Amino acid sequence: MPPETLADPFLSLRLKMVESQIAARGVKDLRVLNALAEVPRHEFVPEVYRIQAYEDHPLPIGQEQTISQPFIVALMIAALQISSADNVLEVGTGSGYQTAILAKLANHVYSVERHGELANSARLLLDRLGHRNVTVDTGDGSQGLLEHAPYDVVVVSAAAQQIPKALVDELKDGGRMVIPIGPAGVQQLQLIHKTRGRVNVQTLDNCRFVPLISG
Ligand code: SAH
């Protein structure tokens, strides 16, 4: 174990989070559990919320946005069955927490965030934590990111009214996407598989995300 891990005062809280909030609720994928055990979530929240970083709920990150509940992040990522060869498009970088987890599992993560300030701080933090396979752009991710398309995996961390066509178009054949769909407060987390140009949609769970804002 590297010395900085031994010195991490949040390590035991983090391991407890993985066991009691994630594994106990049915996420069994070891790669996902290990990634959650490694990423220092307390670094991704404002200083005043650090003490709550490993609790079972979302937290404010400024700009009226939130870092997602750890279980929802685990559920979304486990459903996507990400391999180390996959290129991922993430819409809604926010704090960069989920980006860091994706980066541990995938080949490269292209993340898009519409708030310039959030994008900048996530980029700096991900760099400081040593993630070299991540690119954070400022912009409207609901229109996708054509530059690096097609993607094996698309993860959307903000709720849309319907599945954006541009994101389906940028998904590879055999690709997977997770996206919350529905109005504020009552959304469903949907898992989409694209096979030979056709999409299959499955509902994973109910959820509550901030809205995906287009334009
Ligand atoms: N997974 C993130 C959650 C961030 S909240 C985390 O763990 O921190 C969702 C984010 O989506 C917000 O930061 C919001 O600004 C961003 N967002 C909303 N609409 C967007 C759009 N069209 N393109 C890119 N980002 C968007």
Coordinates of N, CA, C and O in Angstrom, one line a residue, residues 34-124:
N34 N -13.4 -1.7 -6.1 CA -12.0 -1.3 -5.9 C -11.8 0.2 -6.2 O -11.2 0.9 -5.5
A35 N -12.4 0.6 -7.4 CA -12.3 2.0 -7.8 C -12.9 2.9 -6.8 O -12.4 4.0 -6.4
L36 N -14.1 2.5 -6.2 CA -14.7 3.4 -5.2 C -13.9 3.4 -3.9 O -13.9 4.4 -3.2
A37 N -13.2 2.3 -3.7 CA -12.4 2.2 -2.4 C -11.1 3.1 -2.6 O -10.5 3.5 -1.6
E38 N -10.8 3.4 -3.8 CA -9.5 4.1 -4.0 C -9.7 5.6 -4.2 O -8.8 6.4 -3.9
V39 N -10.8 6.0 -4.8 CA -11.0 7.5 -5.2 C -11.3 8.3 -3.9 O -12.3 8.0 -3.2
P40 N -10.5 9.3 -3.6 CA -10.7 10.1 -2.3 C -11.9 11.1 -2.5 O -11.7 12.2 -2.9
R41 N -13.1 10.6 -2.2 CA -14.3 11.4 -2.5 C -14.2 12.7 -1.7 O -14.8 13.7 -2.2
H42 N -13.6 12.7 -0.5 CA -13.5 14.0 0.3 C -12.8 15.1 -0.5 O -13.0 16.2 -0.2
E43 N -11.9 14.7 -1.4 CA -11.2 15.8 -2.2 C -12.2 16.5 -3.2 O -11.8 17.5 -3.7
F44 N -13.3 15.8 -3.5 CA -14.2 16.4 -4.5 C -15.3 17.2 -4.0 O -16.2 17.7 -4.8
V45 N -15.4 17.4 -2.7 CA -16.5 18.2 -2.1 C -15.8 19.4 -1.5 O -14.7 19.4 -1.1
P46 N -16.6 20.5 -1.3 CA -16.1 21.7 -0.7 C -15.7 21.4 0.7 O -16.3 20.5 1.4
E47 N -14.7 22.1 1.2 CA -14.1 21.9 2.5 C -15.1 21.7 3.7 O -15.0 20.7 4.5
V48 N -16.1 22.5 3.7 CA -17.1 22.4 4.8 C -17.9 21.1 4.8 O -18.5 20.7 5.8
Y49 N -17.9 20.4 3.7 CA -18.7 19.1 3.6 C -17.8 17.9 3.7 O -18.3 16.8 3.6
R50 N -16.5 18.1 3.9 CA -15.6 17.0 3.9 C -15.9 15.9 4.9 O -15.8 14.7 4.6
I51 N -16.4 16.3 6.0 CA -16.7 15.3 7.1 C -17.9 14.5 6.6 O -18.1 13.4 7.1
Q52 N -18.7 15.0 5.7 CA -19.9 14.2 5.2 C -19.6 13.5 3.9 O -20.5 12.9 3.3
A53 N -18.4 13.5 3.4 CA -18.1 13.0 2.1 C -18.4 11.6 1.9 O -18.7 11.2 0.7
Y54 N -18.4 10.8 2.9 CA -18.7 9.3 2.8 C -20.1 8.9 3.2 O -20.4 7.7 3.4
E55 N -20.9 9.9 3.4 CA -22.3 9.6 3.8 C -23.2 9.3 2.6 O -22.8 9.5 1.4
D56 N -24.3 8.8 2.9 CA -25.2 8.1 1.9 C -26.1 9.1 1.1 O -27.3 8.9 1.0
H57 N -25.6 10.2 0.7 CA -26.4 11.2 0.0 C -25.6 12.2 -0.9 O -24.4 12.2 -0.7
P58 N -26.3 12.9 -1.8 CA -25.5 13.9 -2.6 C -25.1 15.1 -1.7 O -25.6 15.2 -0.6
L59 N -24.2 15.9 -2.2 CA -23.7 17.1 -1.4 C -23.6 18.2 -2.4 O -23.3 18.0 -3.6
P60 N -23.8 19.5 -2.0 CA -23.6 20.6 -2.9 C -22.2 20.8 -3.3 O -21.3 20.6 -2.5
I61 N -22.0 21.2 -4.5 CA -20.6 21.5 -5.0 C -20.5 22.9 -5.6 O -19.5 23.2 -6.3
G62 N -21.5 23.7 -5.3 CA -21.5 25.1 -5.9 C -22.3 25.1 -7.2 O -22.6 24.1 -7.8
Q63 N -22.6 26.4 -7.7 CA -23.3 26.6 -9.0 C -24.6 25.8 -8.9 O -25.1 25.4 -10.0
E64 N -25.2 25.6 -7.7 CA -26.5 24.9 -7.6 C -26.4 23.5 -8.1 O -27.4 22.9 -8.5
Q65 N -25.2 22.9 -8.1 CA -25.1 21.5 -8.6 C -24.7 20.6 -7.4 O -24.3 21.1 -6.3
T66 N -24.7 19.3 -7.6 CA -24.4 18.4 -6.5 C -23.5 17.2 -7.0 O -23.5 16.9 -8.2
I67 N -22.7 16.7 -6.1 CA -22.0 15.5 -6.3 C -23.0 14.4 -6.0 O -23.7 14.4 -5.0
S68 N -23.0 13.4 -6.9 CA -24.0 12.3 -6.8 C -23.8 11.5 -5.5 O -22.7 11.3 -5.1
Q69 N -24.9 10.8 -5.1 CA -24.8 9.8 -4.0 C -23.9 8.7 -4.4 O -24.0 8.2 -5.6
P70 N -23.0 8.2 -3.6 CA -22.0 7.2 -4.0 C -22.7 6.0 -4.6 O -22.3 5.4 -5.6
F71 N -23.8 5.5 -4.0 CA -24.5 4.3 -4.5 C -25.0 4.5 -5.9 O -24.8 3.6 -6.8
I72 N -25.5 5.7 -6.3 CA -26.0 5.9 -7.6 C -24.8 5.9 -8.6 O -24.9 5.3 -9.7
V73 N -23.7 6.4 -8.2 CA -22.5 6.4 -9.1 C -22.1 4.9 -9.3 O -21.8 4.5 -10.5
A74 N -22.1 4.1 -8.3 CA -21.7 2.7 -8.4 C -22.7 1.9 -9.2 O -22.3 1.1 -10.1
L75 N -24.0 2.2 -9.0 CA -25.0 1.5 -9.8 C -24.9 1.8 -11.3 O -24.9 0.9 -12.1
M76 N -24.7 3.1 -11.6 CA -24.5 3.5 -13.0 C -23.3 2.8 -13.7 O -23.4 2.3 -14.8
I77 N -22.2 2.9 -13.0 CA -21.0 2.4 -13.5 C -21.0 0.9 -13.6 O -20.5 0.4 -14.7
A78 N -21.5 0.2 -12.6 CA -21.5 -1.2 -12.7 C -22.4 -1.7 -13.9 O -22.0 -2.7 -14.6
A79 N -23.5 -1.0 -14.1 CA -24.4 -1.4 -15.2 C -23.7 -1.3 -16.6 O -24.1 -2.0 -17.5
L80 N -22.8 -0.4 -16.7 CA -22.1 -0.1 -18.0 C -21.1 -1.2 -18.3 O -20.6 -1.2 -19.5
Q81 N -20.7 -2.0 -17.4 CA -19.7 -3.1 -17.6 C -18.5 -2.5 -18.5 O -18.2 -3.0 -19.6
I82 N -17.8 -1.6 -17.9 CA -16.7 -0.9 -18.6 C -15.4 -1.7 -18.6 O -15.0 -2.3 -17.6
S83 N -14.8 -1.9 -19.8 CA -13.6 -2.6 -19.9 C -12.4 -1.6 -20.0 O -12.6 -0.4 -20.4
S84 N -11.2 -2.1 -19.8 CA -10.0 -1.1 -19.9 C -9.7 -0.7 -21.3 O -8.9 0.2 -21.5
A85 N -10.4 -1.2 -22.3 CA -10.2 -0.7 -23.6 C -11.3 0.3 -24.0 O -11.2 0.9 -25.1
D86 N -12.3 0.5 -23.2 CA -13.4 1.4 -23.6 C -13.1 2.9 -23.5 O -12.4 3.4 -22.6
N87 N -13.6 3.6 -24.5 CA -13.6 5.1 -24.5 C -15.0 5.6 -24.0 O -16.0 5.1 -24.5
V88 N -14.9 6.5 -23.0 CA -16.2 6.9 -22.4 C -16.4 8.4 -22.6 O -15.5 9.2 -22.5
L89 N -17.7 8.7 -22.9 CA -18.1 10.1 -22.9 C -19.0 10.3 -21.6 O -19.9 9.6 -21.4
E90 N -18.6 11.3 -20.8 CA -19.4 11.6 -19.6 C -19.9 13.0 -19.8 O -19.2 14.0 -20.1
V91 N -21.3 13.1 -19.6 CA -21.9 14.4 -19.7 C -22.3 14.9 -18.3 O -23.0 14.2 -17.6
G92 N -21.7 16.0 -17.9 CA -21.9 16.5 -16.5 C -20.8 16.1 -15.6 O -21.0 15.3 -14.7
T93 N -19.6 16.7 -15.8 CA -18.5 16.4 -14.9 C -18.7 16.7 -13.5 O -18.3 15.9 -12.6
G94 N -19.4 17.8 -13.2 CA -19.6 18.3 -11.8 C -18.3 18.4 -11.1 O -17.4 19.1 -11.5
S95 N -18.2 17.7 -10.0 CA -17.0 17.7 -9.1 C -15.8 17.0 -9.8 O -14.7 17.1 -9.4
G96 N -16.2 16.0 -10.7 CA -15.1 15.2 -11.3 C -15.0 13.8 -10.5 O -14.1 13.0 -10.9
Y97 N -15.8 13.6 -9.5 CA -15.7 12.4 -8.7 C -16.0 11.1 -9.6 O -15.2 10.2 -9.6
Q98 N -17.1 11.2 -10.3 CA -17.4 10.0 -11.1 C -16.4 9.9 -12.3 O -16.1 8.7 -12.7
T99 N -15.9 11.0 -12.7 CA -14.9 11.0 -13.8 C -13.7 10.2 -13.3 O -13.1 9.4 -14.1
A100 N -13.3 10.4 -12.1 CA -12.1 9.7 -11.5 C -12.3 8.2 -11.5 O -11.5 7.4 -11.8
I101 N -13.6 7.8 -11.1 CA -13.9 6.4 -11.0 C -13.9 5.8 -12.4 O -13.3 4.7 -12.6
L102 N -14.5 6.5 -13.3 CA -14.5 6.0 -14.7 C -13.1 5.9 -15.3 O -12.7 4.9 -16.0
A103 N -12.2 6.8 -14.9 CA -10.8 6.8 -15.4 C -10.1 5.6 -14.9 O -9.1 5.1 -15.6
K104 N -10.4 5.1 -13.8 CA -9.7 3.9 -13.2 C -10.2 2.6 -14.0 O -9.5 1.6 -14.0
L105 N -11.3 2.7 -14.7 CA -11.8 1.5 -15.3 C -11.7 1.5 -16.8 O -11.7 0.4 -17.4
A106 N -11.6 2.7 -17.4 CA -11.7 2.8 -18.9 C -10.3 3.1 -19.5 O -9.3 3.4 -18.8
N107 N -10.3 3.2 -20.8 CA -9.1 3.6 -21.5 C -8.9 5.1 -21.5 O -7.9 5.6 -21.1
H108 N -10.0 5.8 -21.8 CA -10.0 7.3 -21.8 C -11.4 7.8 -21.5 O -12.4 7.2 -21.9
V109 N -11.5 8.9 -20.7 CA -12.8 9.5 -20.4 C -12.8 10.9 -20.9 O -11.9 11.7 -20.6
Y110 N -13.7 11.2 -21.8 CA -14.0 12.5 -22.3 C -15.2 13.1 -21.6 O -16.3 12.5 -21.7
S111 N -14.9 14.1 -20.7 CA -16.0 14.6 -19.9 C -16.3 16.0 -20.3 O -15.4 16.8 -20.6
V112 N -17.6 16.3 -20.3 CA -18.1 17.6 -20.7 C -18.9 18.3 -19.6 O -19.8 17.6 -19.1
E113 N -18.7 19.5 -19.3 CA -19.4 20.2 -18.2 C -19.7 21.6 -18.7 O -18.9 22.3 -19.2
R114 N -21.0 22.0 -18.5 CA -21.4 23.3 -19.0 C -20.9 24.5 -18.1 O -20.8 25.6 -18.6
H115 N -20.7 24.2 -16.8 CA -20.2 25.3 -16.0 C -18.7 25.4 -16.1 O -18.0 24.5 -15.6
G116 N -18.2 26.5 -16.6 CA -16.7 26.6 -16.8 C -15.9 26.5 -15.5 O -14.9 25.8 -15.5
E117 N -16.5 27.0 -14.4 CA -15.8 27.0 -13.1 C -15.7 25.5 -12.6 O -14.6 25.1 -12.1
L118 N -16.8 24.8 -12.7 CA -16.7 23.4 -12.3 C -15.8 22.6 -13.1 O -15.0 21.8 -12.6
A119 N -15.8 22.8 -14.5 CA -14.9 22.1 -15.4 C -13.5 22.4 -15.0 O -12.7 21.4 -14.9
N120 N -13.2 23.6 -14.7 CA -11.8 24.0 -14.4 C -11.3 23.4 -13.1 O -10.2 22.8 -13.0
S121 N -12.2 23.4 -12.1 CA -11.7 22.8 -10.8 C -11.6 21.3 -10.9 O -10.7 20.7 -10.4
A122 N -12.5 20.7 -11.6 CA -12.5 19.2 -11.8 C -11.2 18.9 -12.6 O -10.5 17.9 -12.2
R123 N -10.9 19.6 -13.6 CA -9.7 19.3 -14.4 C -8.4 19.4 -13.6 O -7.5 18.5 -13.6
L124 N -8.3 20.5 -12.7 CA -7.1 20.6 -11.9 C -7.0 19.5 -10.9 O -5.9 19.0 -10.6

